[in-house]
Amino acid sequence: MDFPNCTEGVFATSSGGYDSLETAGLPPSKILLTLTLSVLAVLTTVINCLVITAIVVTRKLHHPANYLICSLASTDLLVAVLVMPFSIIYIQKESWVMGQVVCTIWLSVDVTCCTCSILHLAAIAIDRYRAITDAVEYSRKRTGARAGAMVAVVWLLSILISLPPVLWRHYSGDAEQEDQCIITHHHMAFTLYSTLGAFYIPLLLILILYYKIYRAAQTLYMRREASRASRHSCMTNGSMIPSTYPAGEGDTDGGPRSPEPLSPPEKSFSESTEDRTERVRVSAKTAKSKSRRRESHRSESHRSESRRSQVYQGPRISGSRERKAASTLGLILGAFVICWLPFFVKEVIVNTCSACSTSMEMADFLTWLGYLNSLINPLIYTVFNEDFKKAFQRLIRCNHYL
């Protein structure tokens, strides 16, 4: 259908008295649904814009890994701006009123951007896997140009995966299908091609990579804690067992005692008063010196005990880090699977089973569940990063000089 006919159809629909009365008399449930979807679209736009702005204006965030997150946020922003508003109108009208040309463009943008968002998650998983398993070598290769090349490859793959099923979709001549904007195929090959490339293969890749990332991080933490424990053990042994101890102090912690010094021979009773006074003064100094040595030894023992307690706390610290890493990976995978798996399962079933179908409400719900991933992505990939938190706080306070 050409553009003049499309425009005529739009104006005829908007100017019809019956349709305007129908729009004015929308049921409360439809109004509430439209407002809810509009709020989700606005939130997705604002949060992704915040992530992009934080990366652009914050010098500390200018890192190749964050360039991938910025590209992911840009893709999700396109979903919020170019895809969600048309879907809201489609759901509100319960029919497609903008013509088949706009329908084809909207479907192309929808499928391409959603596929690109999913492939970005796979690219980020690859980047993180290389960074943790080959840190030294990959740190030299992890440049802005390489991140840009990864983004370009992701977009190219998204176009190659998404456009053929859209351009060769089946156009039905039924009157019931004229006011609908959907993708249908008579050939199972298109369904398998699009669903495998857009979701199932990236899902399998992400699951494998994040499992390996978790195992590599667990091994790294164990090695680091073992090295730290051995280092503390060497320091503790060196401080707790010195070569010699002052007389009378070795039994404080069960250590070996050095032989006590021999006492001087007794003097005769004919010593003068000055000699006795001097001897008392020397004895007092010796007692004070011994008291100081005891206090220093006690403080040294206390420090050694604190070192040993730190060694014992090492596995606990490692365990908390592993739990935090596992929870982060669980959030990433859980959000991705919950948002997109139902939609792609439905696509495979509907397009491969001629007797299977879903209601329009269920199809809209599963589609928006996938769109919701564009709102969740910037939250998950930035909320656990302290640099992003500080950048967000400064942006909210309007401190532009970061």
Tab-separated table of C-alpha atoms in Angstrom:
chain	number	residue	atom	x	y	z
A	1	MET	CA	0.000	0.000	0.000
A	2	ASP	CA	1.336	3.428	-0.943
A	3	PHE	CA	1.704	6.386	1.414
A	4	PRO	CA	-1.314	8.455	0.175
A	5	ASN	CA	-3.713	5.590	0.873
A	6	CYS	CA	-2.073	5.073	4.257
A	7	THR	CA	-2.470	8.760	5.138
A	8	GLU	CA	-6.068	8.806	3.956
A	9	GLY	CA	-6.856	5.809	6.135
A	10	VAL	CA	-5.316	7.445	9.194
A	11	PHE	CA	-7.254	10.704	8.792
A	12	ALA	CA	-10.486	8.862	7.999
A	13	THR	CA	-10.137	6.852	11.181
A	14	SER	CA	-9.302	9.834	13.355
A	15	SER	CA	-12.071	12.009	11.938
A	16	GLY	CA	-14.873	9.458	12.160
A	17	GLY	CA	-17.522	10.360	14.740
A	18	TYR	CA	-18.053	6.783	15.873
A	19	ASP	CA	-14.347	6.169	16.505
A	20	SER	CA	-13.959	9.403	18.433
A	21	LEU	CA	-16.904	8.481	20.637
A	22	GLU	CA	-15.437	5.013	21.107
A	23	THR	CA	-12.062	6.498	22.093
A	24	ALA	CA	-13.709	8.926	24.491
A	25	GLY	CA	-15.628	6.078	26.089
A	26	LEU	CA	-12.723	3.736	26.714
A	27	PRO	CA	-13.290	1.354	29.635
A	28	PRO	CA	-11.298	2.068	32.801
A	29	SER	CA	-9.259	-1.121	32.358
A	30	LYS	CA	-8.086	0.023	28.903
A	31	ILE	CA	-7.207	3.491	30.261
A	32	LEU	CA	-5.277	1.959	33.159
A	33	LEU	CA	-3.426	-0.382	30.795
A	34	THR	CA	-2.499	2.508	28.475
A	35	LEU	CA	-1.219	4.602	31.388
A	36	THR	CA	0.795	1.690	32.776
A	37	LEU	CA	2.464	0.966	29.443
A	38	SER	CA	3.143	4.671	28.937
A	39	VAL	CA	4.821	4.877	32.351
A	40	LEU	CA	7.003	1.863	31.465
A	41	ALA	CA	8.005	3.518	28.182
A	42	VAL	CA	8.885	6.792	29.929
A	43	LEU	CA	10.878	5.005	32.664
A	44	THR	CA	12.791	2.990	30.065
A	45	THR	CA	13.620	6.179	28.179
A	46	VAL	CA	14.740	8.108	31.282
A	47	ILE	CA	16.875	5.346	32.811
A	48	ASN	CA	18.675	4.502	29.566
A	49	CYS	CA	19.287	8.199	28.902
A	50	LEU	CA	20.735	8.475	32.417
A	51	VAL	CA	23.127	5.568	31.773
A	52	ILE	CA	24.265	7.003	28.427
A	53	THR	CA	24.783	10.476	29.892
A	54	ALA	CA	26.703	9.121	32.884
A	55	ILE	CA	29.114	7.216	30.637
A	56	VAL	CA	29.579	10.174	28.272
A	57	VAL	CA	30.251	12.889	30.881
A	58	THR	CA	32.127	10.831	33.498
A	59	ARG	CA	35.791	10.377	32.642
A	60	LYS	CA	36.149	7.516	35.117
A	61	LEU	CA	33.583	5.518	33.130
A	62	HIS	CA	35.435	5.872	29.821
A	63	HIS	CA	36.374	2.200	29.625
A	64	PRO	CA	35.860	-0.289	26.779
A	65	ALA	CA	33.652	-2.491	28.963
A	66	ASN	CA	31.371	0.475	29.641
A	67	TYR	CA	31.220	1.260	25.912
A	68	LEU	CA	29.336	-2.012	25.449
A	69	ILE	CA	26.954	-1.043	28.253
A	70	CYS	CA	26.479	2.364	26.607
A	71	SER	CA	25.660	0.684	23.300
A	72	LEU	CA	23.214	-1.640	25.088
A	73	ALA	CA	21.527	1.370	26.691
A	74	SER	CA	21.327	3.077	23.285
A	75	THR	CA	19.650	0.006	21.797
A	76	ASP	CA	17.176	-0.185	24.673
A	77	LEU	CA	16.520	3.534	24.238
A	78	LEU	CA	15.567	2.901	20.600
A	79	VAL	CA	13.139	0.245	21.795
A	80	ALA	CA	11.568	2.740	24.207
A	81	VAL	CA	11.317	5.577	21.670
A	82	LEU	CA	10.611	3.845	18.336
A	83	VAL	CA	8.863	0.624	19.318
A	84	MET	CA	6.885	1.039	22.545
A	85	PRO	CA	4.737	4.078	21.524
A	86	PHE	CA	3.441	2.359	18.368
A	87	SER	CA	2.711	-0.773	20.381
A	88	ILE	CA	0.701	1.286	22.891
A	89	ILE	CA	-1.408	2.773	20.087
A	90	TYR	CA	-1.850	-0.677	18.561
A	91	ILE	CA	-3.066	-2.104	21.886
A	92	GLN	CA	-5.367	0.829	22.560
A	93	LYS	CA	-6.982	0.780	19.112
A	94	GLU	CA	-7.008	-3.040	19.004
A	95	SER	CA	-6.172	-2.745	15.303
A	96	TRP	CA	-3.378	-1.337	13.149
A	97	VAL	CA	-4.487	2.034	11.735
A	98	MET	CA	-1.201	3.300	10.270
A	99	GLY	CA	-0.960	1.298	7.053
A	100	GLN	CA	1.149	-1.624	5.934
A	101	VAL	CA	4.210	0.467	5.043
A	102	VAL	CA	4.485	1.857	8.549
A	103	CYS	CA	3.721	-1.635	9.823
A	104	THR	CA	6.684	-3.087	7.929
A	105	ILE	CA	9.000	-0.328	9.185
A	106	TRP	CA	7.792	-0.735	12.757
A	107	LEU	CA	8.198	-4.518	12.679
A	108	SER	CA	11.699	-4.168	11.209
A	109	VAL	CA	12.771	-1.729	13.919
A	110	ASP	CA	11.087	-3.809	16.623
A	111	VAL	CA	12.665	-7.120	15.718
A	112	THR	CA	16.086	-5.635	14.914
A	113	CYS	CA	16.395	-3.586	18.122
A	114	CYS	CA	15.149	-6.397	20.369
A	115	THR	CA	17.522	-8.858	18.712
A	116	CYS	CA	20.364	-6.351	19.018
A	117	SER	CA	19.610	-5.900	22.726
A	118	ILE	CA	19.802	-9.662	23.263
A	119	LEU	CA	23.041	-9.974	21.273
A	120	HIS	CA	24.530	-7.124	23.322
A	121	LEU	CA	24.039	-9.260	26.426
A	122	ALA	CA	25.968	-12.054	24.718
A	123	ALA	CA	28.743	-9.630	23.719
A	124	ILE	CA	29.028	-8.352	27.303
A	125	ALA	CA	29.233	-11.959	28.527
A	126	ILE	CA	32.064	-12.651	26.055
A	127	ASP	CA	33.897	-9.502	27.163
A	128	ARG	CA	33.623	-10.392	30.841
A	129	TYR	CA	34.675	-13.983	30.214
A	130	ARG	CA	37.825	-12.886	28.386
A	131	ALA	CA	38.570	-10.284	31.062
A	132	ILE	CA	38.484	-12.795	33.920
A	133	THR	CA	40.067	-15.808	32.236
A	134	ASP	CA	42.803	-14.014	30.265
A	135	ALA	CA	43.200	-10.812	32.249
A	136	VAL	CA	46.791	-9.909	31.374
A	137	GLU	CA	46.640	-10.543	27.643
A	138	TYR	CA	43.087	-9.273	27.169
A	139	SER	CA	43.794	-6.024	29.058
A	140	ARG	CA	46.104	-5.040	26.184
A	141	LYS	CA	43.529	-5.973	23.552
A	142	ARG	CA	40.566	-4.418	25.410
A	143	THR	CA	40.540	-1.078	23.605
A	144	GLY	CA	37.866	1.325	22.451
A	145	ALA	CA	38.372	0.265	18.841
A	146	ARG	CA	37.798	-3.388	19.737
A	147	ALA	CA	34.637	-2.451	21.662
A	148	GLY	CA	33.431	-0.485	18.636
A	149	ALA	CA	34.114	-3.465	16.397
A	150	MET	CA	32.098	-5.715	18.722
A	151	VAL	CA	29.184	-3.245	18.590
A	152	ALA	CA	29.352	-3.156	14.786
A	153	VAL	CA	29.343	-6.965	14.593
A	154	VAL	CA	26.352	-7.109	16.966
A	155	TRP	CA	24.333	-4.691	14.810
A	156	LEU	CA	25.283	-6.500	11.592
A	157	LEU	CA	24.224	-9.864	13.014
A	158	SER	CA	20.990	-8.346	14.289
A	159	ILE	CA	20.115	-7.032	10.825
A	160	LEU	CA	20.992	-10.327	9.152
A	161	ILE	CA	18.898	-12.283	11.660
A	162	SER	CA	15.878	-9.976	11.799
A	163	LEU	CA	15.231	-8.517	8.369
A	164	PRO	CA	14.760	-11.647	6.199
A	165	PRO	CA	11.795	-12.995	8.222
A	166	VAL	CA	10.226	-9.518	8.260
A	167	LEU	CA	10.661	-8.789	4.555
A	168	TRP	CA	9.466	-12.241	3.454
A	169	ARG	CA	6.595	-12.521	5.892
A	170	HIS	CA	3.293	-13.890	4.630
A	171	TYR	CA	0.679	-11.306	3.612
A	172	SER	CA	-2.813	-12.704	4.072
A	173	GLY	CA	-5.675	-11.532	1.873
A	174	ASP	CA	-8.266	-12.094	4.591
A	175	ALA	CA	-10.233	-9.074	5.714
A	176	GLU	CA	-9.538	-9.969	9.344
A	177	GLN	CA	-5.794	-9.692	8.758
A	178	GLU	CA	-5.834	-6.322	6.986
A	179	ASP	CA	-5.993	-4.316	10.219
A	180	GLN	CA	-3.317	-6.417	11.963
A	181	CYS	CA	0.447	-5.902	12.034
A	182	ILE	CA	1.997	-9.295	12.750
A	183	ILE	CA	4.652	-11.601	11.357
A	184	THR	CA	3.410	-14.920	10.005
A	185	HIS	CA	5.196	-17.565	7.919
A	186	HIS	CA	4.106	-20.665	6.126
A	187	HIS	CA	7.662	-22.032	6.194
A	188	MET	CA	9.113	-23.384	9.420
A	189	ALA	CA	12.616	-22.461	8.247
A	190	PHE	CA	11.984	-18.743	8.805
A	191	THR	CA	10.721	-19.380	12.331
A	192	LEU	CA	13.692	-21.543	13.262
A	193	TYR	CA	16.117	-19.116	11.625
A	194	SER	CA	14.803	-16.084	13.495
A	195	THR	CA	14.206	-17.686	16.897
A	196	LEU	CA	17.483	-19.603	16.987
A	197	GLY	CA	19.538	-16.607	15.895
A	198	ALA	CA	17.721	-14.009	17.989
A	199	PHE	CA	17.322	-15.914	21.247
A	200	TYR	CA	18.126	-19.600	21.646
A	201	ILE	CA	21.742	-19.531	20.459
A	202	PRO	CA	22.556	-16.332	22.428
A	203	LEU	CA	20.824	-17.839	25.480
A	204	LEU	CA	22.948	-20.995	25.278
A	205	LEU	CA	26.101	-18.887	24.828
A	206	ILE	CA	25.252	-16.653	27.790
A	207	LEU	CA	24.514	-19.624	30.059
A	208	ILE	CA	27.812	-21.321	29.196
A	209	LEU	CA	29.897	-18.141	29.522
A	210	TYR	CA	28.415	-17.032	32.830
A	211	TYR	CA	28.839	-20.515	34.259
A	212	LYS	CA	32.507	-20.411	33.273
A	213	ILE	CA	32.806	-16.863	34.639
A	214	TYR	CA	31.436	-17.986	37.999
A	215	ARG	CA	33.754	-20.991	38.166
A	216	ALA	CA	36.769	-18.878	37.154
A	217	ALA	CA	35.897	-16.233	39.752
A	218	GLN	CA	35.482	-18.928	42.400
A	219	THR	CA	38.892	-20.404	41.557
A	220	LEU	CA	40.475	-16.945	41.533
A	221	TYR	CA	39.054	-16.113	44.955
A	222	MET	CA	40.235	-19.413	46.416
A	223	ARG	CA	43.762	-18.902	45.101
A	224	ARG	CA	43.840	-15.320	46.345
A	225	GLU	CA	42.609	-16.265	49.799
A	226	ALA	CA	45.043	-19.187	50.007
A	227	SER	CA	47.924	-16.883	49.092
A	228	ARG	CA	46.750	-14.296	51.604
A	229	ALA	CA	46.366	-16.944	54.313
A	230	SER	CA	49.870	-18.300	53.716
A	231	ARG	CA	51.316	-14.780	53.763
A	232	HIS	CA	49.568	-13.984	57.047
A	233	SER	CA	50.700	-17.319	58.435
A	234	CYS	CA	54.317	-16.513	57.644
A	235	MET	CA	53.971	-13.066	59.228
A	236	THR	CA	52.277	-14.547	62.299
A	237	ASN	CA	54.915	-17.219	62.804
A	238	GLY	CA	57.677	-14.695	62.372
A	239	SER	CA	56.270	-12.354	65.009
A	240	MET	CA	55.022	-14.942	67.478
A	241	ILE	CA	58.237	-17.010	67.679
A	242	PRO	CA	61.238	-14.669	67.813
A	243	SER	CA	64.713	-16.073	68.319
A	244	THR	CA	65.042	-14.981	71.993
A	245	TYR	CA	62.683	-13.762	74.709
A	246	PRO	CA	63.424	-11.528	77.669
A	247	ALA	CA	63.774	-13.336	80.949
A	248	GLY	CA	60.513	-14.275	82.584
A	249	GLU	CA	58.293	-13.484	79.513
A	250	GLY	CA	58.350	-16.641	77.488
A	251	ASP	CA	55.521	-18.237	79.407
A	252	THR	CA	53.081	-15.534	78.379
A	253	ASP	CA	52.062	-17.465	75.275
A	254	GLY	CA	53.751	-20.745	75.899
A	255	GLY	CA	56.889	-19.852	73.986
A	256	PRO	CA	60.390	-21.027	74.938
A	257	ARG	CA	62.171	-19.166	77.650
A	258	SER	CA	65.768	-18.031	77.471
A	259	PRO	CA	68.036	-18.816	80.398
A	260	GLU	CA	67.727	-16.256	83.174
A	261	PRO	CA	70.839	-14.168	83.823
A	262	LEU	CA	72.980	-15.169	86.721
A	263	SER	CA	72.521	-12.993	89.806
A	264	PRO	CA	75.582	-11.045	90.918
A	265	PRO	CA	77.534	-12.329	93.950
A	266	GLU	CA	76.338	-11.108	97.302
A	267	LYS	CA	78.164	-8.110	98.626
A	268	SER	CA	79.352	-7.842	102.209
A	269	PHE	CA	77.257	-6.114	104.835
A	270	SER	CA	79.950	-3.512	105.101
A	271	GLU	CA	78.683	-1.724	101.939
A	272	SER	CA	78.106	1.942	102.297
A	273	THR	CA	74.644	3.588	102.294
A	274	GLU	CA	75.339	5.207	98.913
A	275	ASP	CA	76.001	1.812	97.385
A	276	ARG	CA	72.762	0.434	98.781
A	277	THR	CA	70.818	3.454	97.484
A	278	GLU	CA	72.350	3.111	94.062
A	279	ARG	CA	71.502	-0.587	94.013
A	280	VAL	CA	67.850	0.138	94.884
A	281	ARG	CA	67.719	2.743	92.100
A	282	VAL	CA	69.114	0.261	89.575
A	283	SER	CA	66.619	-2.400	90.715
A	284	ALA	CA	63.733	0.031	90.212
A	285	LYS	CA	64.943	0.852	86.700
A	286	THR	CA	65.228	-2.863	85.911
A	287	ALA	CA	61.676	-3.478	87.152
A	288	LYS	CA	60.345	-0.611	85.013
A	289	SER	CA	62.225	-1.923	81.988
A	290	LYS	CA	60.749	-5.404	82.525
A	291	SER	CA	57.277	-3.911	82.882
A	292	ARG	CA	57.651	-2.042	79.576
A	293	ARG	CA	58.856	-5.193	77.837
A	294	ARG	CA	55.856	-7.129	79.186
A	295	GLU	CA	53.446	-4.477	77.875
A	296	SER	CA	55.107	-4.444	74.446
A	297	HIS	CA	55.012	-8.223	74.317
A	298	ARG	CA	51.304	-8.248	75.234
A	299	SER	CA	50.524	-5.728	72.505
A	300	GLU	CA	52.523	-7.823	70.046
A	301	SER	CA	50.552	-10.908	71.096
A	302	HIS	CA	47.313	-8.970	70.611
A	303	ARG	CA	48.389	-7.939	67.100
A	304	SER	CA	49.323	-11.532	66.301
A	305	GLU	CA	45.900	-12.722	67.475
A	306	SER	CA	44.227	-10.089	65.272
A	307	ARG	CA	46.313	-11.286	62.311
A	308	ARG	CA	45.194	-14.848	62.964
A	309	SER	CA	41.569	-13.714	63.184
A	310	GLN	CA	41.993	-11.962	59.830
A	311	VAL	CA	43.296	-15.198	58.379
A	312	TYR	CA	40.252	-17.004	59.715
A	313	GLN	CA	37.954	-14.333	58.264
A	314	GLY	CA	39.448	-14.828	54.799
A	315	PRO	CA	37.155	-17.671	53.697
A	316	ARG	CA	34.173	-15.742	55.045
A	317	ILE	CA	35.099	-12.703	52.961
A	318	SER	CA	35.631	-14.924	49.938
A	319	GLY	CA	32.261	-16.572	50.539
A	320	SER	CA	30.477	-13.207	50.662
A	321	ARG	CA	32.142	-12.159	47.421
A	322	GLU	CA	31.150	-15.415	45.760
A	323	ARG	CA	27.563	-14.981	46.948
A	324	LYS	CA	27.484	-11.422	45.616
A	325	ALA	CA	28.905	-12.536	42.251
A	326	ALA	CA	26.451	-15.413	42.089
A	327	SER	CA	23.517	-13.135	42.939
A	328	THR	CA	24.557	-10.655	40.236
A	329	LEU	CA	24.856	-13.367	37.609
A	330	GLY	CA	21.571	-14.828	38.795
A	331	LEU	CA	19.833	-11.479	38.355
A	332	ILE	CA	21.235	-11.034	34.850
A	333	LEU	CA	20.286	-14.516	33.693
A	334	GLY	CA	16.989	-14.580	35.566
A	335	ALA	CA	15.781	-11.273	34.140
A	336	PHE	CA	16.827	-12.257	30.625
A	337	VAL	CA	15.161	-15.683	30.747
A	338	ILE	CA	11.961	-14.496	32.449
A	339	CYS	CA	11.507	-11.599	30.033
A	340	TRP	CA	12.232	-13.309	26.711
A	341	LEU	CA	11.802	-17.082	27.059
A	342	PRO	CA	7.948	-17.071	27.170
A	343	PHE	CA	7.756	-14.889	24.051
A	344	PHE	CA	10.070	-17.079	21.969
A	345	VAL	CA	8.430	-20.288	23.169
A	346	LYS	CA	5.120	-18.833	22.005
A	347	GLU	CA	6.648	-17.868	18.648
A	348	VAL	CA	7.909	-21.392	18.023
A	349	ILE	CA	4.630	-23.015	19.029
A	350	VAL	CA	2.356	-20.681	17.060
A	351	ASN	CA	4.442	-20.724	13.887
A	352	THR	CA	5.054	-24.474	13.834
A	353	CYS	CA	1.670	-25.744	14.995
A	354	SER	CA	-1.181	-24.850	12.627
A	355	ALA	CA	-3.848	-25.718	15.215
A	356	CYS	CA	-2.186	-23.664	18.000
A	357	SER	CA	-2.990	-20.017	18.632
A	358	THR	CA	-2.919	-17.440	21.413
A	359	SER	CA	-5.275	-14.614	22.254
A	360	MET	CA	-4.352	-11.042	21.381
A	361	GLU	CA	-4.129	-10.167	25.097
A	362	MET	CA	-1.659	-12.982	25.768
A	363	ALA	CA	0.432	-12.026	22.724
A	364	ASP	CA	0.560	-8.390	23.896
A	365	PHE	CA	1.492	-9.453	27.415
A	366	LEU	CA	4.370	-11.657	26.238
A	367	THR	CA	5.586	-8.942	23.861
A	368	TRP	CA	5.681	-6.318	26.621
A	369	LEU	CA	7.327	-8.777	28.966
A	370	GLY	CA	10.175	-8.831	26.459
A	371	TYR	CA	10.146	-5.025	26.201
A	372	LEU	CA	10.487	-4.901	29.979
A	373	ASN	CA	13.993	-6.297	29.614
A	374	SER	CA	15.026	-2.954	28.085
A	375	LEU	CA	14.074	-1.318	31.392
A	376	ILE	CA	15.782	-3.935	33.554
A	377	ASN	CA	19.087	-4.107	31.617
A	378	PRO	CA	20.480	-0.663	32.594
A	379	LEU	CA	19.504	-1.245	36.221
A	380	ILE	CA	21.211	-4.629	36.548
A	381	TYR	CA	24.414	-3.703	34.704
A	382	THR	CA	24.957	-0.453	36.640
A	383	VAL	CA	23.398	-0.758	40.103
A	384	PHE	CA	26.229	-2.989	41.409
A	385	ASN	CA	28.960	-0.620	40.168
A	386	GLU	CA	30.085	2.055	42.635
A	387	ASP	CA	31.381	4.321	39.863
A	388	PHE	CA	27.970	4.309	38.198
A	389	LYS	CA	26.251	5.006	41.519
A	390	LYS	CA	28.445	8.068	42.141
A	391	ALA	CA	27.951	9.258	38.561
A	392	PHE	CA	24.160	8.951	38.900
A	393	GLN	CA	24.206	10.872	42.168
A	394	ARG	CA	26.224	13.685	40.607
A	395	LEU	CA	23.933	13.814	37.586
A	396	ILE	CA	20.854	14.021	39.809
A	397	ARG	CA	22.530	16.827	41.799
A	398	CYS	CA	23.389	18.539	38.496
A	399	ASN	CA	27.141	18.385	39.126
A	400	HIS	CA	28.292	18.331	35.520
A	401	TYR	CA	32.038	18.528	36.188
A	402	LEU	CA	32.773	14.899	36.870
